[in-house]
């Protein structure tokens, strides 16, 4: 009985973590950057897939996948890391390769990209 209670407790702790994860492989319809009107110093990289958006965290909008913001108040290292996030999707888009993204949470109500993988079809 004690093992069952411990197993149930561990399962309940892992449920929120299950929402985050890798999407299926897809091709990219378009890429871009959004400049938000409320603060023009914040820019978000985004990917629009050729198909349906996977939205495991039930973000209120599912029109695109959003990467980290690049803004004037972050360090140079953070900015470089966030700009690097756009390089693999750009390569996949221009070469016609497939991509999948690791999603974790929401950013500006869109599914948030934590990591990217690409492959030849």
Coordinates of C-alpha atoms in Angstrom, one line a residue:
X1 CA 0.0 0.0 0.0
X2 CA 2.8 2.4 0.9
X3 CA 4.4 1.8 -2.6
X4 CA 1.1 2.6 -4.3
X5 CA 0.8 5.9 -2.4
X6 CA 4.3 6.8 -3.3
X7 CA 3.8 5.9 -7.0
X8 CA 0.5 7.9 -7.1
X9 CA 2.3 10.9 -5.5
X10 CA 5.1 10.7 -8.1
X11 CA 2.6 10.5 -10.9
X12 CA 0.7 13.6 -9.7
X13 CA 4.0 15.5 -9.5
X14 CA 4.9 14.6 -13.1
X15 CA 1.6 15.5 -14.7
X16 CA 2.4 19.2 -15.2
X17 CA 5.8 18.2 -16.6
X18 CA 4.1 15.9 -19.2
X19 CA 2.6 18.9 -21.0
X20 CA 6.0 20.1 -22.2
X21 CA 7.7 18.1 -24.9
X22 CA 8.7 17.6 -28.5
X23 CA 6.2 18.3 -31.3
X24 CA 5.9 16.0 -34.4
X25 CA 8.1 16.8 -37.3
X26 CA 6.8 19.4 -39.7
X27 CA 7.8 21.8 -42.5
X28 CA 7.8 25.5 -41.9
X29 CA 5.3 27.8 -43.7
X30 CA 6.9 31.0 -42.6
X31 CA 9.3 32.6 -40.0
X32 CA 9.4 36.1 -38.5
X33 CA 9.9 38.5 -35.7
X34 CA 7.1 40.3 -33.8
X35 CA 7.6 43.7 -32.3
X36 CA 5.0 44.2 -29.6
X37 CA 3.3 47.6 -29.6
X38 CA 3.3 47.8 -25.8
X39 CA 7.1 47.8 -25.8
X40 CA 9.0 48.3 -29.0
X41 CA 12.3 47.1 -27.5
X42 CA 10.9 43.5 -27.2
X43 CA 11.1 41.2 -30.3
X44 CA 10.0 37.6 -30.4
X45 CA 11.1 35.1 -33.0
X46 CA 8.3 32.9 -34.3
X47 CA 7.6 29.8 -36.5
X48 CA 4.4 29.1 -38.4
X49 CA 4.2 25.5 -39.4
X50 CA 2.7 24.2 -42.6
X51 CA -0.2 22.5 -40.8
X52 CA -1.7 22.4 -37.3
X53 CA -0.1 24.0 -34.3
X54 CA 0.5 21.6 -31.4
X55 CA -0.5 23.3 -28.1
X56 CA 0.3 20.9 -25.2
X57 CA 0.1 23.7 -22.5
X58 CA -3.3 24.9 -23.8
X59 CA -2.0 28.5 -24.5
X60 CA -4.9 30.8 -25.4
X61 CA -3.6 31.3 -29.0
X62 CA -2.3 28.8 -31.4
X63 CA -1.3 30.6 -34.5
X64 CA 2.5 30.2 -34.2
X65 CA 5.3 28.9 -32.0
X66 CA 7.2 31.7 -30.2
X67 CA 10.9 31.8 -29.3
X68 CA 12.5 33.9 -26.6
X69 CA 12.4 37.6 -26.7
X70 CA 15.4 39.7 -27.6
X71 CA 15.3 43.0 -25.8
X72 CA 17.6 45.8 -24.8
X73 CA 17.5 44.9 -21.1
X74 CA 19.0 41.4 -21.3
X75 CA 22.7 40.5 -21.3
X76 CA 24.7 40.0 -24.5
X77 CA 25.0 36.3 -23.7
X78 CA 21.2 35.9 -23.4
X79 CA 20.6 37.9 -26.6
X80 CA 23.1 35.7 -28.5
X81 CA 21.4 32.6 -27.3
X82 CA 18.0 33.8 -28.3
X83 CA 19.2 35.0 -31.7
X84 CA 20.9 31.6 -32.2
X85 CA 17.5 30.0 -31.8
X86 CA 16.5 31.4 -35.2
X87 CA 19.4 29.9 -37.1
X88 CA 18.2 26.2 -37.3
X89 CA 14.6 27.1 -38.3
X90 CA 16.0 29.5 -41.0
X91 CA 18.2 26.7 -42.3
X92 CA 15.3 24.2 -42.3
X93 CA 13.0 26.7 -44.0
X94 CA 15.4 27.6 -46.8
X95 CA 16.6 24.0 -47.4
X96 CA 13.0 22.6 -47.2
X97 CA 14.0 20.3 -44.3
X98 CA 11.7 19.3 -41.5
X99 CA 11.8 20.7 -38.0
X100 CA 10.4 19.9 -34.6
X101 CA 10.4 22.1 -31.5
X102 CA 10.5 21.4 -27.8
X103 CA 7.6 23.4 -26.2
X104 CA 7.4 24.4 -22.5
X105 CA 4.7 26.8 -21.4
X106 CA 3.3 29.9 -23.0
X107 CA 4.9 33.2 -24.0
X108 CA 2.5 36.0 -24.9
X109 CA -0.3 33.4 -25.0
X110 CA 1.6 31.3 -27.7
X111 CA 3.3 27.9 -27.3
X112 CA 6.9 28.7 -26.2
X113 CA 10.0 27.1 -27.9
X114 CA 12.8 25.9 -25.7
X115 CA 14.8 23.9 -28.2
X116 CA 14.8 23.0 -31.9
X117 CA 15.9 20.0 -34.0
X118 CA 16.0 19.8 -37.8
X119 CA 16.4 16.9 -40.3
X120 CA 16.4 16.2 -44.0
X121 CA 13.0 14.8 -45.2

